[in-house]
Coordinates of C-alpha atoms in Angstrom, one line a residue:
M38 CA -2.1 -79.8 -3.3
N39 CA -0.7 -76.4 -2.5
A40 CA -2.4 -73.3 -4.0
A41 CA -0.3 -71.1 -6.3
P42 CA 1.1 -68.1 -4.5
E43 CA -0.8 -64.9 -4.9
T44 CA 0.6 -62.1 -7.1
L45 CA 2.0 -59.5 -4.8
L46 CA 3.1 -56.9 -7.4
D47 CA 1.6 -56.7 -10.9
V48 CA 3.3 -54.2 -13.3
R49 CA 1.6 -53.5 -16.6
G50 CA 2.6 -51.2 -19.4
L51 CA 5.2 -49.3 -17.3
R52 CA 6.5 -46.4 -19.3
I53 CA 9.0 -43.8 -18.0
G54 CA 10.3 -40.7 -19.7
F55 CA 12.3 -37.6 -18.9
G56 CA 11.7 -34.3 -20.7
G57 CA 9.8 -36.0 -23.5
Q58 CA 12.3 -38.8 -24.1
T59 CA 11.2 -42.3 -23.2
V60 CA 13.7 -44.5 -21.4
V61 CA 11.4 -47.4 -20.4
H62 CA 9.1 -48.7 -23.1
G63 CA 5.9 -50.2 -21.6
I64 CA 7.3 -53.2 -19.7
D65 CA 5.2 -55.9 -17.9
F66 CA 6.3 -58.2 -15.0
Q67 CA 4.9 -59.8 -11.9
V68 CA 6.3 -60.7 -8.5
K69 CA 4.5 -63.4 -6.5
A70 CA 4.4 -63.5 -2.7
G71 CA 7.6 -65.1 -1.4
E72 CA 9.3 -65.0 -4.8
K73 CA 12.7 -63.7 -5.8
L74 CA 12.7 -62.0 -9.2
A75 CA 16.0 -60.6 -10.6
L76 CA 15.9 -57.6 -13.0
V77 CA 19.1 -57.9 -15.0
G78 CA 20.8 -55.6 -17.6
E79 CA 23.7 -53.4 -18.3
S80 CA 24.1 -49.8 -17.0
G81 CA 21.5 -47.7 -18.7
S82 CA 19.1 -50.5 -19.5
G83 CA 16.4 -49.0 -17.3
K84 CA 16.3 -51.6 -14.5
T85 CA 16.9 -49.3 -11.5
V86 CA 14.7 -46.5 -12.8
S87 CA 11.9 -49.1 -13.4
A88 CA 12.1 -50.4 -9.8
L89 CA 12.4 -47.1 -8.0
S90 CA 9.7 -45.5 -10.1
L91 CA 7.2 -47.9 -8.5
L92 CA 7.6 -45.9 -5.3
R93 CA 7.9 -42.6 -7.2
L94 CA 11.5 -42.2 -5.9
V95 CA 12.8 -40.9 -9.3
P96 CA 12.4 -37.1 -9.5
N97 CA 11.1 -35.4 -12.6
A98 CA 10.0 -38.7 -14.2
D99 CA 6.9 -39.0 -16.4
I100 CA 5.4 -42.3 -15.4
E101 CA 2.6 -44.2 -17.1
G102 CA 1.1 -47.6 -16.6
Q103 CA -0.1 -49.6 -13.6
A104 CA 1.7 -51.2 -10.6
H105 CA -0.8 -53.0 -8.4
F106 CA 0.6 -54.0 -5.0
Q107 CA -1.9 -55.9 -2.8
G108 CA -4.8 -54.5 -4.7
R109 CA -3.6 -50.9 -4.8
D110 CA -2.1 -49.1 -7.7
L111 CA 1.1 -47.6 -6.4
L112 CA 1.2 -45.1 -9.3
R113 CA -2.2 -43.7 -8.3
L114 CA -1.6 -43.3 -4.6
S115 CA -1.3 -39.9 -3.0
E116 CA 2.0 -38.8 -1.5
R117 CA 0.6 -39.3 2.0
E118 CA -0.6 -42.8 1.2
L119 CA 2.7 -43.7 -0.5
R120 CA 4.6 -42.6 2.6
G121 CA 2.8 -45.3 4.5
V122 CA 4.0 -47.9 2.0
R123 CA 7.6 -46.8 1.7
G124 CA 9.9 -48.4 4.3
D125 CA 7.0 -50.4 5.8
E126 CA 5.3 -52.7 3.2
V127 CA 8.0 -52.0 0.6
A128 CA 11.6 -51.4 1.6
C129 CA 14.7 -50.6 -0.4
I130 CA 18.4 -51.4 -0.2
F131 CA 20.4 -49.0 -2.3
Q132 CA 23.6 -49.7 -4.1
E133 CA 25.9 -47.1 -2.4
P134 CA 25.3 -47.0 1.3
M135 CA 27.7 -44.1 1.9
T136 CA 25.4 -41.8 0.0
A137 CA 22.2 -43.4 1.3
L138 CA 23.1 -43.2 5.0
N139 CA 23.0 -39.9 6.8
P140 CA 26.5 -39.0 7.9
L141 CA 25.3 -36.9 10.8
Y142 CA 23.5 -39.8 12.7
T143 CA 24.8 -43.0 14.1
I144 CA 23.9 -46.3 12.5
G145 CA 21.7 -47.2 15.5
D146 CA 19.8 -44.0 15.4
Q147 CA 19.0 -44.4 11.7
I148 CA 17.6 -47.9 12.2
A149 CA 15.8 -47.0 15.4
E150 CA 14.0 -44.2 13.6
I151 CA 12.2 -46.7 11.4
L152 CA 11.3 -48.9 14.3
T153 CA 9.8 -46.0 16.3
L154 CA 8.0 -44.5 13.3
K155 CA 6.7 -47.6 11.6
K156 CA 6.4 -50.1 14.5
G157 CA 5.7 -47.7 17.4
M158 CA 8.5 -49.1 19.5
S159 CA 9.8 -47.3 22.6
P160 CA 13.4 -46.0 22.4
R161 CA 14.6 -48.9 24.7
E162 CA 12.8 -51.5 22.6
A163 CA 14.1 -50.0 19.4
A164 CA 17.7 -50.0 20.7
R165 CA 17.4 -53.7 21.6
R166 CA 16.0 -54.5 18.2
V167 CA 18.7 -52.6 16.5
E168 CA 21.4 -54.8 18.1
E169 CA 19.5 -57.9 17.0
L170 CA 19.2 -56.7 13.4
L171 CA 22.9 -55.8 13.2
A172 CA 23.9 -59.1 14.7
A173 CA 21.6 -60.9 12.2
T174 CA 23.5 -59.3 9.3
G175 CA 26.8 -60.5 10.6
I176 CA 28.2 -57.2 12.0
P177 CA 30.6 -58.0 14.9
E178 CA 30.1 -56.2 18.2
P179 CA 26.6 -54.9 17.2
A180 CA 26.2 -52.8 20.4
R181 CA 29.4 -50.9 19.6
R182 CA 28.7 -50.6 15.9
A183 CA 25.3 -49.2 16.6
Q184 CA 27.0 -46.2 18.1
A185 CA 29.3 -45.7 15.1
F186 CA 28.8 -43.2 12.3
P187 CA 28.7 -44.4 8.6
H188 CA 32.3 -43.3 7.9
Q189 CA 33.6 -45.4 10.8
L190 CA 32.5 -48.6 9.2
S191 CA 34.0 -50.5 6.2
G192 CA 32.1 -50.7 2.9
G193 CA 30.8 -54.2 3.7
Q194 CA 29.7 -53.2 7.2
R195 CA 27.8 -50.1 5.8
Q196 CA 26.0 -52.3 3.3
R197 CA 25.0 -54.7 6.0
A198 CA 23.7 -51.8 8.1
M199 CA 21.7 -50.7 5.1
I200 CA 20.2 -54.2 4.8
A201 CA 19.4 -54.2 8.6
M202 CA 17.6 -50.9 8.1
A203 CA 15.6 -52.2 5.2
L204 CA 14.5 -55.3 7.1
A205 CA 13.6 -53.5 10.3
S206 CA 10.0 -53.1 9.3
E207 CA 9.7 -56.7 8.0
P208 CA 8.4 -55.6 4.6
R209 CA 6.3 -57.7 2.2
L210 CA 8.5 -56.6 -0.8
L211 CA 12.2 -55.8 -0.7
I212 CA 13.7 -53.9 -3.6
A213 CA 17.4 -54.6 -3.5
D214 CA 19.4 -52.4 -5.9
E215 CA 22.9 -54.1 -6.4
P216 CA 22.9 -55.1 -2.7
T217 CA 26.2 -57.0 -2.8
T218 CA 28.3 -54.9 -5.2
A219 CA 30.7 -53.6 -2.4
L220 CA 31.0 -57.0 -0.7
D221 CA 33.6 -59.7 -1.0
A222 CA 32.8 -63.2 -1.9
S223 CA 32.3 -64.6 1.6
L224 CA 30.2 -61.7 2.7
R225 CA 28.2 -61.9 -0.4
G226 CA 27.4 -65.5 0.4
Q227 CA 26.4 -64.5 4.0
I228 CA 24.1 -61.7 2.8
L229 CA 22.5 -64.0 0.2
S230 CA 21.9 -66.6 2.9
L231 CA 20.5 -64.0 5.3
L232 CA 18.1 -62.6 2.6
G233 CA 17.0 -66.1 1.7
E234 CA 16.4 -67.0 5.3
L235 CA 14.4 -63.9 6.0
Q236 CA 12.5 -64.2 2.7
Q237 CA 11.4 -67.7 3.8
R238 CA 10.6 -66.8 7.4
L239 CA 8.7 -63.6 6.6
G240 CA 7.2 -64.7 3.3
M241 CA 8.9 -61.7 1.8
A242 CA 9.3 -61.2 -1.9
V243 CA 12.5 -59.8 -3.3
L244 CA 12.9 -57.7 -6.5
L245 CA 16.7 -57.9 -7.1
I246 CA 18.3 -55.4 -9.4
T247 CA 21.8 -56.5 -10.5
H248 CA 24.3 -57.0 -13.2
D249 CA 25.9 -59.9 -11.3
L250 CA 24.8 -63.1 -13.2
H251 CA 26.4 -65.4 -10.6
L252 CA 24.3 -63.7 -7.9
V253 CA 21.2 -64.3 -10.0
R254 CA 22.0 -68.0 -10.5
Q255 CA 22.5 -68.5 -6.8
F256 CA 19.6 -66.4 -5.4
A257 CA 16.7 -65.8 -7.8
D258 CA 13.7 -67.9 -8.8
R259 CA 13.0 -66.0 -12.0
V260 CA 14.9 -63.5 -14.1
A261 CA 13.8 -60.6 -16.3
V262 CA 16.4 -59.2 -18.8
M263 CA 16.3 -55.6 -19.8
E264 CA 18.0 -53.9 -22.8
K265 CA 17.7 -50.2 -23.5
G266 CA 14.4 -49.9 -21.7
H267 CA 12.8 -53.0 -23.2
L268 CA 12.1 -56.3 -21.4
V269 CA 13.6 -58.7 -23.9
E270 CA 13.3 -62.0 -22.0
Q271 CA 12.0 -63.4 -18.8
G272 CA 11.4 -66.8 -17.2
G273 CA 12.8 -69.3 -14.7
V274 CA 16.5 -68.9 -13.9
A275 CA 17.4 -72.5 -15.1
E276 CA 15.4 -71.9 -18.3
V277 CA 16.9 -68.5 -19.2
F278 CA 20.5 -69.4 -18.2
G279 CA 20.3 -72.9 -19.8
Q280 CA 18.5 -71.9 -23.1
P281 CA 18.6 -68.2 -23.6
Q282 CA 16.3 -67.1 -26.5
H283 CA 17.4 -63.5 -27.0
A284 CA 20.8 -62.4 -28.5
Y285 CA 21.3 -59.9 -25.7
T286 CA 20.8 -62.5 -23.0
R287 CA 23.4 -64.7 -24.7
K288 CA 25.8 -61.7 -24.8
L289 CA 25.5 -61.1 -21.1
L290 CA 26.0 -64.8 -20.3
G291 CA 29.1 -64.8 -22.5
S292 CA 30.7 -61.8 -20.8
R293 CA 32.4 -63.6 -17.9
P294 CA 36.1 -62.6 -17.7
Q295 CA 38.5 -65.2 -19.3
R296 CA 42.1 -65.8 -18.3
A297 CA 44.3 -64.8 -21.3
L298 CA 47.5 -64.1 -19.5
P299 CA 50.8 -65.4 -20.9
E300 CA 53.0 -67.3 -18.5
A301 CA 55.0 -64.9 -16.3
V302 CA 58.6 -64.6 -17.6
P303 CA 61.2 -63.7 -14.9
V304 CA 62.6 -60.2 -15.5
A305 CA 66.0 -59.2 -14.4
G306 CA 66.2 -56.5 -11.7
P307 CA 64.7 -55.8 -8.3
P308 CA 60.9 -55.9 -7.6
V309 CA 59.0 -52.7 -8.3
V310 CA 57.3 -53.1 -5.0
E311 CA 58.7 -55.0 -2.1
A312 CA 57.5 -55.4 1.5
R313 CA 59.0 -57.3 4.4
D314 CA 57.4 -57.3 7.9
L315 CA 55.1 -54.5 6.8
V316 CA 52.9 -53.2 9.6
V317 CA 50.2 -50.6 9.3
A318 CA 48.6 -49.6 12.6
Y319 CA 45.9 -47.2 13.9
A320 CA 45.6 -45.6 17.3
T321 CA 42.3 -46.5 19.0
P322 CA 40.6 -45.0 22.0
L323 CA 40.7 -47.1 25.2
P324 CA 37.6 -47.3 27.4
G325 CA 37.4 -45.8 30.9
F326 CA 39.8 -43.7 32.8
V327 CA 43.0 -45.1 31.2
G328 CA 41.8 -43.7 27.8
W329 CA 42.6 -40.2 29.1
F330 CA 46.3 -40.9 29.2
R331 CA 47.1 -43.4 26.4
R332 CA 45.7 -44.8 23.2
G333 CA 45.3 -48.4 22.1
R334 CA 46.7 -49.9 18.9
F335 CA 45.0 -51.7 16.1
E336 CA 47.2 -53.4 13.5
A337 CA 45.3 -53.4 10.2
V338 CA 48.3 -55.0 8.4
N339 CA 50.5 -57.3 10.4
R340 CA 54.0 -58.3 9.1
A341 CA 53.0 -58.7 5.4
R342 CA 55.7 -59.9 3.0
F343 CA 55.4 -59.8 -0.8
A344 CA 57.3 -58.7 -3.9
L345 CA 55.8 -57.5 -7.2
P346 CA 58.1 -58.2 -10.2
P347 CA 58.2 -55.8 -13.2
G348 CA 55.5 -56.3 -15.7
Q349 CA 53.4 -58.6 -13.6
T350 CA 50.2 -58.4 -11.5
L351 CA 49.9 -59.3 -7.8
G352 CA 46.2 -59.8 -6.8
V353 CA 45.3 -59.1 -3.2
V354 CA 42.1 -60.7 -2.2
G355 CA 40.3 -60.9 1.2
E356 CA 37.1 -60.2 3.1
S357 CA 36.0 -56.7 4.0
G358 CA 38.2 -55.5 6.8
S359 CA 41.0 -57.9 6.0
G360 CA 43.5 -55.0 5.5
K361 CA 43.8 -55.2 1.7
S362 CA 42.8 -51.5 1.1
T363 CA 45.1 -50.4 3.9
L364 CA 47.9 -52.3 2.3
A365 CA 47.2 -50.3 -0.9
L366 CA 47.3 -47.0 0.9
A367 CA 50.7 -47.9 2.3
A368 CA 52.0 -48.9 -1.1
L369 CA 50.8 -45.5 -2.4
G370 CA 52.7 -43.7 0.4
L371 CA 49.4 -42.4 1.8
H372 CA 49.6 -44.0 5.2
P373 CA 52.5 -44.3 7.8
H374 CA 53.9 -47.7 8.1
E375 CA 56.5 -49.7 9.9
G376 CA 58.9 -52.3 8.5
H377 CA 60.4 -52.5 5.0
L378 CA 58.4 -51.1 2.0
H379 CA 60.4 -50.1 -1.1
I380 CA 59.1 -48.7 -4.4
L381 CA 61.6 -49.2 -7.3
G382 CA 64.3 -49.9 -4.7
Q383 CA 63.5 -46.7 -2.6
P384 CA 61.7 -46.4 0.7
W385 CA 58.8 -44.1 1.0
P386 CA 59.9 -40.9 2.9
Q387 CA 58.1 -40.6 6.2
G388 CA 57.9 -37.9 8.9
R389 CA 58.4 -34.2 8.5
G390 CA 58.6 -32.9 5.0
A391 CA 57.9 -36.4 3.6
Q392 CA 55.4 -35.2 0.9
A393 CA 57.9 -32.9 -0.8
R394 CA 60.6 -35.6 -0.8
A395 CA 58.2 -38.2 -2.1
R396 CA 57.0 -36.3 -5.2
R397 CA 59.4 -37.9 -7.6
L398 CA 58.7 -41.4 -6.3
R399 CA 54.9 -40.7 -6.3
R400 CA 54.9 -40.2 -10.0
Q401 CA 55.9 -43.8 -10.4
V402 CA 53.0 -45.2 -8.4
Q403 CA 49.5 -44.2 -9.5
V404 CA 46.0 -45.4 -8.5
V405 CA 42.7 -46.3 -10.1
F406 CA 39.9 -46.2 -7.6
Q407 CA 36.8 -48.4 -7.3
D408 CA 34.2 -45.7 -8.0
P409 CA 35.2 -43.3 -10.8
F410 CA 32.2 -41.1 -10.3
S411 CA 33.4 -40.1 -6.7
S412 CA 37.1 -40.1 -7.6
L413 CA 36.7 -37.6 -10.5
S414 CA 36.0 -34.0 -9.7
P415 CA 32.6 -33.0 -11.0
R416 CA 33.8 -29.4 -11.4
M417 CA 36.7 -30.2 -13.7
T418 CA 36.6 -30.9 -17.4
V419 CA 38.1 -34.0 -19.0
E420 CA 41.2 -32.0 -20.1
Q421 CA 41.7 -30.7 -16.6
I422 CA 41.3 -34.1 -14.9
V423 CA 43.6 -36.1 -17.2
G424 CA 46.2 -33.3 -17.5
E425 CA 46.3 -32.5 -13.7
G426 CA 49.3 -34.8 -13.2
L427 CA 51.3 -33.1 -15.9
R428 CA 50.9 -29.7 -14.2
I429 CA 52.5 -31.2 -11.1
H430 CA 55.2 -33.5 -12.5
E431 CA 56.0 -31.7 -15.8
P432 CA 55.2 -28.0 -15.1
R433 CA 57.5 -26.9 -18.0
L434 CA 55.0 -28.1 -20.6
D435 CA 53.0 -25.4 -22.3
E436 CA 49.3 -25.6 -22.9
D437 CA 49.5 -27.1 -26.4
Q438 CA 52.1 -29.7 -25.3
R439 CA 49.9 -30.7 -22.4
R440 CA 46.8 -31.0 -24.6
E441 CA 48.7 -33.2 -27.0
R442 CA 49.6 -35.6 -24.2
V443 CA 46.0 -35.6 -22.9
V444 CA 44.6 -36.5 -26.3
R445 CA 47.2 -39.2 -26.7
A446 CA 46.3 -40.7 -23.3
L447 CA 42.6 -40.6 -24.0
R448 CA 43.1 -42.4 -27.3
E449 CA 45.3 -45.0 -25.7
V450 CA 42.4 -46.0 -23.4
G451 CA 39.9 -46.1 -26.3
L452 CA 38.0 -42.9 -25.5
L453 CA 38.7 -40.0 -27.8
P454 CA 37.6 -40.7 -31.4
D455 CA 39.5 -39.4 -34.4
L456 CA 37.9 -36.1 -34.9
P457 CA 38.8 -32.6 -36.3
P458 CA 40.8 -30.4 -33.9
E459 CA 37.9 -28.1 -33.2
V460 CA 35.6 -31.0 -32.3
V461 CA 38.3 -32.5 -30.1
S462 CA 38.5 -29.2 -28.2
L463 CA 34.8 -29.3 -27.5
W464 CA 35.0 -33.0 -26.4
L465 CA 37.8 -32.2 -23.9
Q466 CA 35.5 -29.6 -22.2
R467 CA 33.0 -32.3 -21.2
Y468 CA 32.4 -33.2 -17.5
P469 CA 32.4 -36.6 -15.8
H470 CA 28.6 -36.8 -15.4
E471 CA 28.3 -36.7 -19.2
F472 CA 30.0 -40.2 -19.5
S473 CA 28.9 -43.7 -18.7
G474 CA 30.4 -45.7 -15.9
G475 CA 32.8 -47.6 -18.2
Q476 CA 33.9 -44.4 -19.9
R477 CA 34.5 -42.7 -16.5
Q478 CA 36.7 -45.7 -15.5
R479 CA 38.7 -45.2 -18.7
L480 CA 39.1 -41.6 -17.8
A481 CA 40.5 -42.6 -14.4
I482 CA 43.0 -45.0 -16.1
A483 CA 44.1 -42.2 -18.6
R484 CA 44.6 -39.9 -15.6
A485 CA 46.9 -42.4 -14.0
L486 CA 48.8 -43.3 -17.1
I487 CA 49.6 -39.8 -18.4
V488 CA 52.5 -39.3 -16.0
E489 CA 54.0 -42.7 -17.3
P490 CA 54.1 -44.6 -14.0
Q491 CA 55.6 -48.1 -13.6
V492 CA 53.1 -49.3 -11.0
L493 CA 49.3 -49.0 -10.9
V494 CA 47.4 -49.8 -7.8
L495 CA 44.0 -51.0 -8.9
D496 CA 41.5 -50.8 -6.0
E497 CA 38.4 -52.8 -7.1
P498 CA 38.7 -51.3 -10.6
T499 CA 35.7 -53.2 -12.1
S500 CA 33.3 -53.9 -9.2
A501 CA 31.0 -50.9 -10.0
L502 CA 30.7 -52.0 -13.7
D503 CA 28.3 -54.3 -15.4
V504 CA 29.6 -57.6 -16.9
T505 CA 30.2 -56.5 -20.5
V506 CA 31.9 -53.2 -19.5
Q507 CA 33.9 -55.1 -16.9
K508 CA 35.3 -57.4 -19.6
Q509 CA 36.2 -54.4 -21.8
V510 CA 38.1 -52.7 -18.9
I511 CA 40.0 -55.9 -18.0
E512 CA 41.0 -56.4 -21.7
L513 CA 42.2 -52.7 -21.8
L514 CA 44.3 -53.2 -18.6
L515 CA 45.9 -56.3 -19.9
R516 CA 46.7 -54.6 -23.3
L517 CA 48.3 -51.6 -21.5
Q518 CA 50.3 -54.0 -19.3
R519 CA 51.7 -55.8 -22.4
E520 CA 52.5 -52.6 -24.3
R521 CA 53.9 -50.5 -21.4
G522 CA 55.4 -53.3 -19.2
L523 CA 53.2 -52.0 -16.3
S524 CA 53.1 -53.7 -12.9
Y525 CA 49.7 -54.0 -11.2
L526 CA 48.8 -54.3 -7.5
L527 CA 45.2 -55.5 -7.9
I528 CA 42.9 -55.1 -4.8
T529 CA 39.6 -57.0 -5.3
H530 CA 37.1 -59.4 -3.9
D531 CA 36.1 -60.7 -7.3
V532 CA 37.7 -64.1 -7.9
D533 CA 36.9 -64.0 -11.6
V534 CA 38.8 -60.7 -12.0
I535 CA 41.8 -62.2 -10.0
W536 CA 41.7 -65.2 -12.3
A537 CA 41.6 -63.1 -15.5
M538 CA 44.4 -60.7 -14.5
A539 CA 46.7 -61.9 -11.7
H540 CA 50.0 -63.8 -12.1
E541 CA 50.3 -64.2 -8.3
V542 CA 47.6 -64.1 -5.6
M543 CA 48.0 -63.0 -1.9
V544 CA 45.1 -63.9 0.4
M545 CA 44.6 -61.6 3.5
R546 CA 42.5 -62.2 6.6
S547 CA 42.4 -60.0 9.7
G548 CA 45.5 -58.1 8.6
E549 CA 47.7 -61.1 7.9
V550 CA 48.8 -62.9 4.7
V551 CA 47.4 -66.4 5.0
E552 CA 48.3 -67.7 1.5
H553 CA 50.6 -66.5 -1.3
G554 CA 51.5 -68.1 -4.6
P555 CA 50.9 -68.4 -8.3
A556 CA 47.3 -67.8 -9.3
Q557 CA 46.9 -71.4 -10.7
Q558 CA 47.8 -72.9 -7.4
V559 CA 45.9 -70.5 -5.1

């Protein structure tokens, strides 16, 4: 009979506060050797700060309790002792690789640094091992990608490079903070398979922090549910998902997006966006002597054809690197293209002086980006952010008229409460960091809507949100579409979001449209 696995991490009475305010209220949990534990909850529930505080990676936090890891209390180790644990025995995968990776060093150099410092490898051995790690995470041409800087990789490739870096030291415990948020469905499956294989081979335990309940169901052995700093339920995945005991757990499980679209009704008139034989290409360097005289060509979108009718949603789905975001940039008039691309029956002006000629057309096509925190200026107030489009497209409005439009747009997206004018004025002077993720996404939607466009390009509009907020944002977008007759070009890798919002679906792979049709068929 096999012996029960040893307890690798034993957390008791973990309490975390900032400036005298407690945000995590004395939670207890254990992670056994070779086990996969998922810490689940909405944004602000305390799951990330709980995990990162174990390695004292949260600045200015007041931490109490115990966290025994292989017989040592991590919360009592000196900074010197803790440096020996971080990145070696315990490694981390962070949610946003673009901010976690150093933009001044190549991917290969950043992974090799861990191998030379923690494993004592020579530069040649480290370089060979870097290629093996990148290949293991599914990155094509690992030798070439090792020489690339973070900005030269796609979002999915950056996340895989971050995973390769975390696994370089073969840790006993891996803390994975939303490791697949930026990945499409097929890559998510690859990463889960990779982590599962390495976990079995190395006997590694995984502490997974996520709001993705499908990920938990596929990957984890046990799940712990957090709400507002309290651990409200924990147990085996089948047990918690099959018979949830706490009301909050039942709320999370009931937050999956549901399809509530009416049948698409044909509308007279031309499509709001129409593309025929659309090509978007990039110049690439050629190796050797010939690269001195000419450049290569990479076609990110190859002869795409589609039409977006008024008042409907076209969902564009595909793997990372399939060309869907490049297609969105072309539709926004932000990237040169070849072929036929018309917005409201007019082609995007290209060439010299195109920006000035495109201003009137640009008003009709607005965008909502994936990460509202990075797309909203941290130095501008809510009133400045939402009203910026009016300054450009309706410069004749005075300050009072502009503020009235801003207030109307904010209320339309469910943000600004009905308050006295003097309180509203103070509310409008707040900055993006003072809002939650869902509220910031509503700000981004209000900013796009205030100029009254006919088309919204939605680039992964809910991937950075937890399940309950995601459902709220989807319901908001569907309501706005019904009330305003908006057309959406929806870029996403989330099949649930496509099913909830899209009338038609277009599947892209390697720059080509491989399938296109009604959502029910595709």
